[in-house]
Amino acid sequence: MAATGVAGAAGMTALSGCAGGPGSGEVTLKLVAADYGNPGADNSSKIYWRELADRFTKKNPDIRIDVTVHSWNDIGKKLTDMVDSGNPPDIAQVDSYADWAAEGKLYKVSELLPIPAQADFLVSLAEAGEVRRVQYGLPFVASTRVLFYNKDLFKKAGLDPDKPPESWQEIKSAARALKAAGVKIPYGLPLGPEEAQGESLMWMLGNGGAYVDSVGNYTINSPENIETFQWLRDNLVGPGYTEPGPQRVNRQQLFEAFTKGEVGILNGHPTLMQQADKKHLSYGTGKLPGSKGPAEGTLGVADWMMAFRKHGHREACGKFLEFVFQEKNHYAFTSQYGLLPVTTSASRRMRKDEDQKKLWPFLDQLAGAEFYPVGKVSWADTSAVIKKTVGKAAMKDGDPKGVLTSLQRKAEAEEKAAPS
């Protein structure tokens, strides 16, 4: 997990003077963040941010942090409304940034952080934070995906509980055996609107496909991707090895069914591991299966922090963000919520922490994971359409080529309409 040096204005530090920053009077930074816990509960992210803000202000008395935390269901709209009304927060933590970067509303990372702090971010994540080769998004936390399977259900079906399926054919054979043993959902395939874009990409990667090519052009309807959905339709959905109508089924529904012992196999992230442990479920994990064997890569997902230019608090924002990503502070958040660090220093710390041993397989995959093309300004709208539509390609009577070609055309249209 090598760190990265950031190009562009990398010679610039965040510690030069600016209007409205420390030294020109007291500054109050408005921070809007997403809640990774349960609102009102003792694991709410609000508790973390308030404690962190208090410690920061003690060290920097002229900078106060006004924290607002919203649920993931609400934060996207609330933040968009703030930006559209001309009153964005100084700092936001959410799941996308490219639209605002393209509109010139965000500070470059090189304008915020000193070079050592920039260099601590993992390479793949720093690059995923770029729009047109300039980094605007600061990765906040990350996760990768692995295959989960229920060991007790494997035993019931006469399958080896210590051998996860490694290829699509092995997935099909295991699902057939699980169905014959009376398992309610042999393979959980969440292609509903919650995260259909993620489940789809995991399967695409197993067949050498992806949403974009190496230079960022959309490849949604590539031969590899069409073949992937044809296989899903004909080998899992058609024979009844998945839940009925996977295009309507969301990820969290299947996570909950898995922890109840109703699902034999599905793809999941660290949160599923936490949920399964609470239910004392006997489960195993493995690499994502591919068409010929274990997939070479896996899906990586990151959430982002960004600083808005509107109020001119560049120096204060930079100081606070540098504090957020200090090893102790960053690791405290990731370890609390079972997520992966985005910096080299915190990743090394997790690697040495025996209490986080179950996260090590996810951590091992992070440097080589495939991320959504979040740096494309057109991705947010394209992803929204994929979530609503792509599941139709795997329906029993679905038309993978037609569905994926329609998505390709819409993606290309969004790309042409994006700000240049």
PDB file of N, CA, C and O in Angstrom, residues 1-65:
ATOM      1  N   MET A   1       0.837  -1.191   0.000  1.00  0.00           N
ATOM      2  CA  MET A   1       0.000   0.000   0.000  1.00  0.00           C
ATOM      3  C   MET A   1       0.877   1.247   0.000  1.00  0.00           C
ATOM      4  O   MET A   1       1.211   1.788   1.041  1.00  0.00           O
ATOM      5  N   ALA A   2       1.292   1.641  -1.178  1.00  0.00           N
ATOM      6  CA  ALA A   2       2.171   2.799  -1.288  1.00  0.00           C
ATOM      7  C   ALA A   2       1.370   4.073  -1.194  1.00  0.00           C
ATOM      8  O   ALA A   2       0.214   4.125  -1.564  1.00  0.00           O
ATOM      9  N   ALA A   3       2.008   5.104  -0.678  1.00  0.00           N
ATOM     10  CA  ALA A   3       1.349   6.412  -0.632  1.00  0.00           C
ATOM     11  C   ALA A   3       1.596   7.125  -1.945  1.00  0.00           C
ATOM     12  O   ALA A   3       2.344   6.668  -2.798  1.00  0.00           O
ATOM     13  N   THR A   4       0.961   8.251  -2.106  1.00  0.00           N
ATOM     14  CA  THR A   4       1.091   8.972  -3.372  1.00  0.00           C
ATOM     15  C   THR A   4       1.535  10.404  -3.144  1.00  0.00           C
ATOM     16  O   THR A   4       1.183  11.018  -2.151  1.00  0.00           O
ATOM     17  N   GLY A   5       2.314  10.920  -4.092  1.00  0.00           N
ATOM     18  CA  GLY A   5       2.570  12.349  -4.137  1.00  0.00           C
ATOM     19  C   GLY A   5       1.574  12.948  -5.099  1.00  0.00           C
ATOM     20  O   GLY A   5       1.317  12.385  -6.145  1.00  0.00           O
ATOM     21  N   VAL A   6       1.006  14.099  -4.786  1.00  0.00           N
ATOM     22  CA  VAL A   6      -0.047  14.683  -5.617  1.00  0.00           C
ATOM     23  C   VAL A   6       0.563  15.678  -6.583  1.00  0.00           C
ATOM     24  O   VAL A   6       1.342  16.534  -6.193  1.00  0.00           O
ATOM     25  N   ALA A   7       0.212  15.558  -7.851  1.00  0.00           N
ATOM     26  CA  ALA A   7       0.770  16.423  -8.888  1.00  0.00           C
ATOM     27  C   ALA A   7       0.074  17.760  -8.914  1.00  0.00           C
ATOM     28  O   ALA A   7      -0.740  18.080  -8.069  1.00  0.00           O
ATOM     29  N   GLY A   8       0.357  18.549  -9.939  1.00  0.00           N
ATOM     30  CA  GLY A   8      -0.302  19.848 -10.077  1.00  0.00           C
ATOM     31  C   GLY A   8       0.376  20.863  -9.191  1.00  0.00           C
ATOM     32  O   GLY A   8       1.560  21.096  -9.288  1.00  0.00           O
ATOM     33  N   ALA A   9      -0.406  21.464  -8.297  1.00  0.00           N
ATOM     34  CA  ALA A   9       0.133  22.511  -7.437  1.00  0.00           C
ATOM     35  C   ALA A   9       0.689  21.921  -6.164  1.00  0.00           C
ATOM     36  O   ALA A   9       0.496  22.419  -5.076  1.00  0.00           O
ATOM     37  N   ALA A  10       1.420  20.800  -6.288  1.00  0.00           N
ATOM     38  CA  ALA A  10       1.882  20.078  -5.111  1.00  0.00           C
ATOM     39  C   ALA A  10       2.903  20.864  -4.307  1.00  0.00           C
ATOM     40  O   ALA A  10       3.119  20.586  -3.134  1.00  0.00           O
ATOM     41  N   GLY A  11       3.546  21.834  -4.940  1.00  0.00           N
ATOM     42  CA  GLY A  11       4.514  22.599  -4.193  1.00  0.00           C
ATOM     43  C   GLY A  11       3.879  23.579  -3.244  1.00  0.00           C
ATOM     44  O   GLY A  11       4.549  24.223  -2.444  1.00  0.00           O
ATOM     45  N   MET A  12       2.583  23.712  -3.300  1.00  0.00           N
ATOM     46  CA  MET A  12       1.863  24.681  -2.492  1.00  0.00           C
ATOM     47  C   MET A  12       1.405  24.044  -1.197  1.00  0.00           C
ATOM     48  O   MET A  12       0.941  22.922  -1.186  1.00  0.00           O
ATOM     49  N   THR A  13       1.535  24.688  -0.066  1.00  0.00           N
ATOM     50  CA  THR A  13       1.015  24.155   1.188  1.00  0.00           C
ATOM     51  C   THR A  13      -0.243  24.891   1.564  1.00  0.00           C
ATOM     52  O   THR A  13      -0.592  25.908   0.982  1.00  0.00           O
ATOM     53  N   ALA A  14      -0.914  24.352   2.570  1.00  0.00           N
ATOM     54  CA  ALA A  14      -2.171  24.967   3.003  1.00  0.00           C
ATOM     55  C   ALA A  14      -1.941  26.038   4.043  1.00  0.00           C
ATOM     56  O   ALA A  14      -2.885  26.574   4.586  1.00  0.00           O
ATOM     57  N   LEU A  15      -0.696  26.345   4.349  1.00  0.00           N
ATOM     58  CA  LEU A  15      -0.436  27.177   5.510  1.00  0.00           C
ATOM     59  C   LEU A  15      -0.003  28.586   5.148  1.00  0.00           C
ATOM     60  O   LEU A  15       0.695  29.243   5.892  1.00  0.00           O
ATOM     61  N   SER A  16      -0.414  29.073   3.994  1.00  0.00           N
ATOM     62  CA  SER A  16      -0.205  30.479   3.670  1.00  0.00           C
ATOM     63  C   SER A  16      -1.461  31.257   4.019  1.00  0.00           C
ATOM     64  O   SER A  16      -2.521  30.693   4.186  1.00  0.00           O
ATOM     65  N   GLY A  17      -1.343  32.561   4.143  1.00  0.00           N
ATOM     66  CA  GLY A  17      -2.476  33.350   4.610  1.00  0.00           C
ATOM     67  C   GLY A  17      -3.616  33.417   3.611  1.00  0.00           C
ATOM     68  O   GLY A  17      -3.438  33.250   2.432  1.00  0.00           O
ATOM     69  N   CYS A  18      -4.814  33.654   4.120  1.00  0.00           N
ATOM     70  CA  CYS A  18      -5.968  33.831   3.244  1.00  0.00           C
ATOM     71  C   CYS A  18      -7.033  34.584   4.009  1.00  0.00           C
ATOM     72  O   CYS A  18      -7.090  34.548   5.212  1.00  0.00           O
ATOM     73  N   ALA A  19      -7.895  35.234   3.289  1.00  0.00           N
ATOM     74  CA  ALA A  19      -8.950  36.010   3.925  1.00  0.00           C
ATOM     75  C   ALA A  19      -9.877  35.098   4.703  1.00  0.00           C
ATOM     76  O   ALA A  19     -10.287  34.059   4.224  1.00  0.00           O
ATOM     77  N   GLY A  20     -10.206  35.498   5.903  1.00  0.00           N
ATOM     78  CA  GLY A  20     -11.160  34.738   6.701  1.00  0.00           C
ATOM     79  C   GLY A  20     -10.531  33.598   7.457  1.00  0.00           C
ATOM     80  O   GLY A  20     -11.220  32.892   8.170  1.00  0.00           O
ATOM     81  N   GLY A  21      -9.225  33.377   7.335  1.00  0.00           N
ATOM     82  CA  GLY A  21      -8.587  32.275   8.035  1.00  0.00           C
ATOM     83  C   GLY A  21      -8.060  32.733   9.374  1.00  0.00           C
ATOM     84  O   GLY A  21      -8.190  33.892   9.769  1.00  0.00           O
ATOM     85  N   PRO A  22      -7.417  31.794  10.125  1.00  0.00           N
ATOM     86  CA  PRO A  22      -6.819  32.153  11.395  1.00  0.00           C
ATOM     87  C   PRO A  22      -5.845  33.302  11.214  1.00  0.00           C
ATOM     88  O   PRO A  22      -5.131  33.388  10.224  1.00  0.00           O
ATOM     89  N   GLY A  23      -5.823  34.164  12.155  1.00  0.00           N
ATOM     90  CA  GLY A  23      -4.982  35.344  12.048  1.00  0.00           C
ATOM     91  C   GLY A  23      -5.788  36.560  11.637  1.00  0.00           C
ATOM     92  O   GLY A  23      -5.345  37.689  11.785  1.00  0.00           O
ATOM     93  N   SER A  24      -6.983  36.338  11.095  1.00  0.00           N
ATOM     94  CA  SER A  24      -7.828  37.468  10.716  1.00  0.00           C
ATOM     95  C   SER A  24      -9.131  37.442  11.505  1.00  0.00           C
ATOM     96  O   SER A  24     -10.155  37.878  11.029  1.00  0.00           O
ATOM     97  N   GLY A  25      -9.071  36.871  12.709  1.00  0.00           N
ATOM     98  CA  GLY A  25     -10.258  36.795  13.550  1.00  0.00           C
ATOM     99  C   GLY A  25     -10.764  35.377  13.663  1.00  0.00           C
ATOM    100  O   GLY A  25     -10.346  34.479  12.947  1.00  0.00           O
ATOM    101  N   GLU A  26     -11.695  35.181  14.578  1.00  0.00           N
ATOM    102  CA  GLU A  26     -12.223  33.843  14.820  1.00  0.00           C
ATOM    103  C   GLU A  26     -13.049  33.356  13.631  1.00  0.00           C
ATOM    104  O   GLU A  26     -13.795  34.111  13.012  1.00  0.00           O
ATOM    105  N   VAL A  27     -12.903  32.073  13.304  1.00  0.00           N
ATOM    106  CA  VAL A  27     -13.612  31.454  12.190  1.00  0.00           C
ATOM    107  C   VAL A  27     -14.474  30.316  12.716  1.00  0.00           C
ATOM    108  O   VAL A  27     -14.041  29.548  13.569  1.00  0.00           O
ATOM    109  N   THR A  28     -15.686  30.223  12.238  1.00  0.00           N
ATOM    110  CA  THR A  28     -16.531  29.064  12.522  1.00  0.00           C
ATOM    111  C   THR A  28     -16.745  28.314  11.214  1.00  0.00           C
ATOM    112  O   THR A  28     -17.301  28.851  10.263  1.00  0.00           O
ATOM    113  N   LEU A  29     -16.261  27.095  11.193  1.00  0.00           N
ATOM    114  CA  LEU A  29     -16.429  26.246  10.014  1.00  0.00           C
ATOM    115  C   LEU A  29     -17.685  25.410  10.165  1.00  0.00           C
ATOM    116  O   LEU A  29     -17.906  24.785  11.200  1.00  0.00           O
ATOM    117  N   LYS A  30     -18.478  25.389   9.133  1.00  0.00           N
ATOM    118  CA  LYS A  30     -19.675  24.539   9.134  1.00  0.00           C
ATOM    119  C   LYS A  30     -19.331  23.216   8.474  1.00  0.00           C
ATOM    120  O   LYS A  30     -18.899  23.175   7.321  1.00  0.00           O
ATOM    121  N   LEU A  31     -19.530  22.137   9.217  1.00  0.00           N
ATOM    122  CA  LEU A  31     -19.271  20.785   8.741  1.00  0.00           C
ATOM    123  C   LEU A  31     -20.581  20.018   8.647  1.00  0.00           C
ATOM    124  O   LEU A  31     -21.345  19.963   9.610  1.00  0.00           O
ATOM    125  N   VAL A  32     -20.862  19.442   7.482  1.00  0.00           N
ATOM    126  CA  VAL A  32     -22.022  18.570   7.293  1.00  0.00           C
ATOM    127  C   VAL A  32     -21.497  17.173   6.984  1.00  0.00           C
ATOM    128  O   VAL A  32     -20.715  17.000   6.047  1.00  0.00           O
ATOM    129  N   ALA A  33     -21.921  16.187   7.775  1.00  0.00           N
ATOM    130  CA  ALA A  33     -21.388  14.829   7.637  1.00  0.00           C
ATOM    131  C   ALA A  33     -22.514  13.810   7.683  1.00  0.00           C
ATOM    132  O   ALA A  33     -23.612  14.076   8.177  1.00  0.00           O
ATOM    133  N   ALA A  34     -22.210  12.619   7.170  1.00  0.00           N
ATOM    134  CA  ALA A  34     -23.167  11.511   7.161  1.00  0.00           C
ATOM    135  C   ALA A  34     -23.024  10.689   8.439  1.00  0.00           C
ATOM    136  O   ALA A  34     -21.947  10.615   9.025  1.00  0.00           O
ATOM    137  N   ASP A  35     -24.121  10.064   8.836  1.00  0.00           N
ATOM    138  CA  ASP A  35     -24.133   9.254  10.059  1.00  0.00           C
ATOM    139  C   ASP A  35     -23.906   7.788   9.711  1.00  0.00           C
ATOM    140  O   ASP A  35     -24.679   7.185   8.966  1.00  0.00           O
ATOM    141  N   TYR A  36     -22.846   7.223  10.247  1.00  0.00           N
ATOM    142  CA  TYR A  36     -22.540   5.812  10.021  1.00  0.00           C
ATOM    143  C   TYR A  36     -23.127   4.929  11.117  1.00  0.00           C
ATOM    144  O   TYR A  36     -23.052   3.702  11.026  1.00  0.00           O
ATOM    145  N   GLY A  37     -23.671   5.538  12.136  1.00  0.00           N
ATOM    146  CA  GLY A  37     -24.325   4.781  13.193  1.00  0.00           C
ATOM    147  C   GLY A  37     -25.823   4.946  13.110  1.00  0.00           C
ATOM    148  O   GLY A  37     -26.394   5.149  12.032  1.00  0.00           O
ATOM    149  N   ASN A  38     -26.464   4.876  14.244  1.00  0.00           N
ATOM    150  CA  ASN A  38     -27.905   5.066  14.314  1.00  0.00           C
ATOM    151  C   ASN A  38     -28.196   6.418  14.953  1.00  0.00           C
ATOM    152  O   ASN A  38     -27.742   6.669  16.075  1.00  0.00           O
ATOM    153  N   PRO A  39     -28.920   7.299  14.268  1.00  0.00           N
ATOM    154  CA  PRO A  39     -29.192   8.632  14.827  1.00  0.00           C
ATOM    155  C   PRO A  39     -29.783   8.534  16.231  1.00  0.00           C
ATOM    156  O   PRO A  39     -30.712   7.769  16.479  1.00  0.00           O
ATOM    157  N   GLY A  40     -29.219   9.312  17.153  1.00  0.00           N
ATOM    158  CA  GLY A  40     -29.709   9.322  18.524  1.00  0.00           C
ATOM    159  C   GLY A  40     -29.153   8.222  19.390  1.00  0.00           C
ATOM    160  O   GLY A  40     -29.341   8.224  20.609  1.00  0.00           O
ATOM    161  N   ALA A  41     -28.436   7.269  18.783  1.00  0.00           N
ATOM    162  CA  ALA A  41     -27.880   6.156  19.553  1.00  0.00           C
ATOM    163  C   ALA A  41     -26.442   6.476  19.957  1.00  0.00           C
ATOM    164  O   ALA A  41     -25.846   7.452  19.519  1.00  0.00           O
ATOM    165  N   ASP A  42     -25.881   5.598  20.804  1.00  0.00           N
ATOM    166  CA  ASP A  42     -24.536   5.861  21.299  1.00  0.00           C
ATOM    167  C   ASP A  42     -23.457   5.588  20.251  1.00  0.00           C
ATOM    168  O   ASP A  42     -22.281   5.819  20.503  1.00  0.00           O
ATOM    169  N   ASN A  43     -23.856   5.082  19.082  1.00  0.00           N
ATOM    170  CA  ASN A  43     -22.880   4.900  18.010  1.00  0.00           C
ATOM    171  C   ASN A  43     -23.057   5.917  16.885  1.00  0.00           C
ATOM    172  O   ASN A  43     -22.489   5.766  15.805  1.00  0.00           O
ATOM    173  N   SER A  44     -23.843   6.956  17.118  1.00  0.00           N
ATOM    174  CA  SER A  44     -24.034   7.988  16.107  1.00  0.00           C
ATOM    175  C   SER A  44     -22.714   8.697  15.814  1.00  0.00           C
ATOM    176  O   SER A  44     -21.927   8.990  16.723  1.00  0.00           O
ATOM    177  N   SER A  45     -22.471   8.988  14.538  1.00  0.00           N
ATOM    178  CA  SER A  45     -21.248   9.702  14.155  1.00  0.00           C
ATOM    179  C   SER A  45     -21.191  11.102  14.748  1.00  0.00           C
ATOM    180  O   SER A  45     -20.112  11.702  14.844  1.00  0.00           O
ATOM    181  N   LYS A  46     -22.334  11.622  15.149  1.00  0.00           N
ATOM    182  CA  LYS A  46     -22.372  12.952  15.753  1.00  0.00           C
ATOM    183  C   LYS A  46     -21.477  13.011  16.983  1.00  0.00           C
ATOM    184  O   LYS A  46     -20.811  14.023  17.247  1.00  0.00           O
ATOM    185  N   ILE A  47     -21.443  11.928  17.743  1.00  0.00           N
ATOM    186  CA  ILE A  47     -20.615  11.878  18.956  1.00  0.00           C
ATOM    187  C   ILE A  47     -19.140  11.978  18.592  1.00  0.00           C
ATOM    188  O   ILE A  47     -18.379  12.737  19.209  1.00  0.00           O
ATOM    189  N   TYR A  48     -18.728  11.239  17.565  1.00  0.00           N
ATOM    190  CA  TYR A  48     -17.329  11.279  17.121  1.00  0.00           C
ATOM    191  C   TYR A  48     -16.943  12.686  16.675  1.00  0.00           C
ATOM    192  O   TYR A  48     -15.911  13.227  17.092  1.00  0.00           O
ATOM    193  N   TRP A  49     -17.764  13.288  15.821  1.00  0.00           N
ATOM    194  CA  TRP A  49     -17.406  14.589  15.258  1.00  0.00           C
ATOM    195  C   TRP A  49     -17.366  15.675  16.329  1.00  0.00           C
ATOM    196  O   TRP A  49     -16.495  16.550  16.306  1.00  0.00           O
ATOM    197  N   ARG A  50     -18.297  15.641  17.266  1.00  0.00           N
ATOM    198  CA  ARG A  50     -18.307  16.673  18.318  1.00  0.00           C
ATOM    199  C   ARG A  50     -17.081  16.549  19.214  1.00  0.00           C
ATOM    200  O   ARG A  50     -16.470  17.554  19.608  1.00  0.00           O
ATOM    201  N   GLU A  51     -16.712  15.318  19.545  1.00  0.00           N
ATOM    202  CA  GLU A  51     -15.525  15.119  20.380  1.00  0.00           C
ATOM    203  C   GLU A  51     -14.276  15.560  19.633  1.00  0.00           C
ATOM    204  O   GLU A  51     -13.394  16.222  20.191  1.00  0.00           O
ATOM    205  N   LEU A  52     -14.199  15.213  18.340  1.00  0.00           N
ATOM    206  CA  LEU A  52     -13.046  15.611  17.528  1.00  0.00           C
ATOM    207  C   LEU A  52     -12.994  17.129  17.390  1.00  0.00           C
ATOM    208  O   LEU A  52     -11.917  17.738  17.503  1.00  0.00           O
ATOM    209  N   ALA A  53     -14.144  17.755  17.158  1.00  0.00           N
ATOM    210  CA  ALA A  53     -14.193  19.210  17.011  1.00  0.00           C
ATOM    211  C   ALA A  53     -13.748  19.913  18.283  1.00  0.00           C
ATOM    212  O   ALA A  53     -13.017  20.917  18.229  1.00  0.00           O
ATOM    213  N   ASP A  54     -14.165  19.390  19.432  1.00  0.00           N
ATOM    214  CA  ASP A  54     -13.770  19.996  20.702  1.00  0.00           C
ATOM    215  C   ASP A  54     -12.261  19.919  20.894  1.00  0.00           C
ATOM    216  O   ASP A  54     -11.624  20.895  21.326  1.00  0.00           O
ATOM    217  N   ARG A  55     -11.671  18.774  20.585  1.00  0.00           N
ATOM    218  CA  ARG A  55     -10.217  18.633  20.735  1.00  0.00           C
ATOM    219  C   ARG A  55      -9.474  19.549  19.777  1.00  0.00           C
ATOM    220  O   ARG A  55      -8.435  20.129  20.125  1.00  0.00           O
ATOM    221  N   PHE A  56     -10.010  19.690  18.550  1.00  0.00           N
ATOM    222  CA  PHE A  56      -9.362  20.560  17.577  1.00  0.00           C
ATOM    223  C   PHE A  56      -9.389  22.013  18.028  1.00  0.00           C
ATOM    224  O   PHE A  56      -8.383  22.726  17.933  1.00  0.00           O
ATOM    225  N   THR A  57     -10.534  22.460  18.541  1.00  0.00           N
ATOM    226  CA  THR A  57     -10.663  23.854  18.959  1.00  0.00           C
ATOM    227  C   THR A  57      -9.783  24.169  20.163  1.00  0.00           C
ATOM    228  O   THR A  57      -9.286  25.295  20.302  1.00  0.00           O
ATOM    229  N   LYS A  58      -9.561  23.197  21.020  1.00  0.00           N
ATOM    230  CA  LYS A  58      -8.646  23.408  22.144  1.00  0.00           C
ATOM    231  C   LYS A  58      -7.235  23.708  21.657  1.00  0.00           C
ATOM    232  O   LYS A  58      -6.505  24.502  22.245  1.00  0.00           O
ATOM    233  N   LYS A  59      -6.864  23.067  20.538  1.00  0.00           N
ATOM    234  CA  LYS A  59      -5.538  23.307  19.970  1.00  0.00           C
ATOM    235  C   LYS A  59      -5.526  24.532  19.059  1.00  0.00           C
ATOM    236  O   LYS A  59      -4.465  25.121  18.827  1.00  0.00           O
ATOM    237  N   ASN A  60      -6.685  24.892  18.539  1.00  0.00           N
ATOM    238  CA  ASN A  60      -6.805  26.030  17.611  1.00  0.00           C
ATOM    239  C   ASN A  60      -7.968  26.905  18.066  1.00  0.00           C
ATOM    240  O   ASN A  60      -9.064  26.854  17.472  1.00  0.00           O
ATOM    241  N   PRO A  61      -7.766  27.713  19.107  1.00  0.00           N
ATOM    242  CA  PRO A  61      -8.876  28.452  19.724  1.00  0.00           C
ATOM    243  C   PRO A  61      -9.605  29.411  18.793  1.00  0.00           C
ATOM    244  O   PRO A  61     -10.747  29.790  19.072  1.00  0.00           O
ATOM    245  N   ASP A  62      -8.967  29.801  17.696  1.00  0.00           N
ATOM    246  CA  ASP A  62      -9.619  30.748  16.788  1.00  0.00           C
ATOM    247  C   ASP A  62     -10.416  30.051  15.688  1.00  0.00           C
ATOM    248  O   ASP A  62     -10.929  30.701  14.773  1.00  0.00           O
ATOM    249  N   ILE A  63     -10.529  28.722  15.743  1.00  0.00           N
ATOM    250  CA  ILE A  63     -11.323  27.984  14.752  1.00  0.00           C
ATOM    251  C   ILE A  63     -12.332  27.101  15.485  1.00  0.00           C
ATOM    252  O   ILE A  63     -11.955  26.185  16.213  1.00  0.00           O
ATOM    253  N   ARG A  64     -13.597  27.390  15.295  1.00  0.00           N
ATOM    254  CA  ARG A  64     -14.654  26.558  15.872  1.00  0.00           C
ATOM    255  C   ARG A  64     -15.323  25.742  14.773  1.00  0.00           C
ATOM    256  O   ARG A  64     -15.387  26.177  13.633  1.00  0.00           O
ATOM    257  N   ILE A  65     -15.817  24.569  15.144  1.00  0.00           N
ATOM    258  CA  ILE A  65     -16.447  23.670  14.174  1.00  0.00           C
ATOM    259  C   ILE A  65     -17.913  23.485  14.551  1.00  0.00           C
ATOM    260  O   ILE A  65     -18.240  23.001  15.634  1.00  0.00           O
TER     261      ILE A  65
END
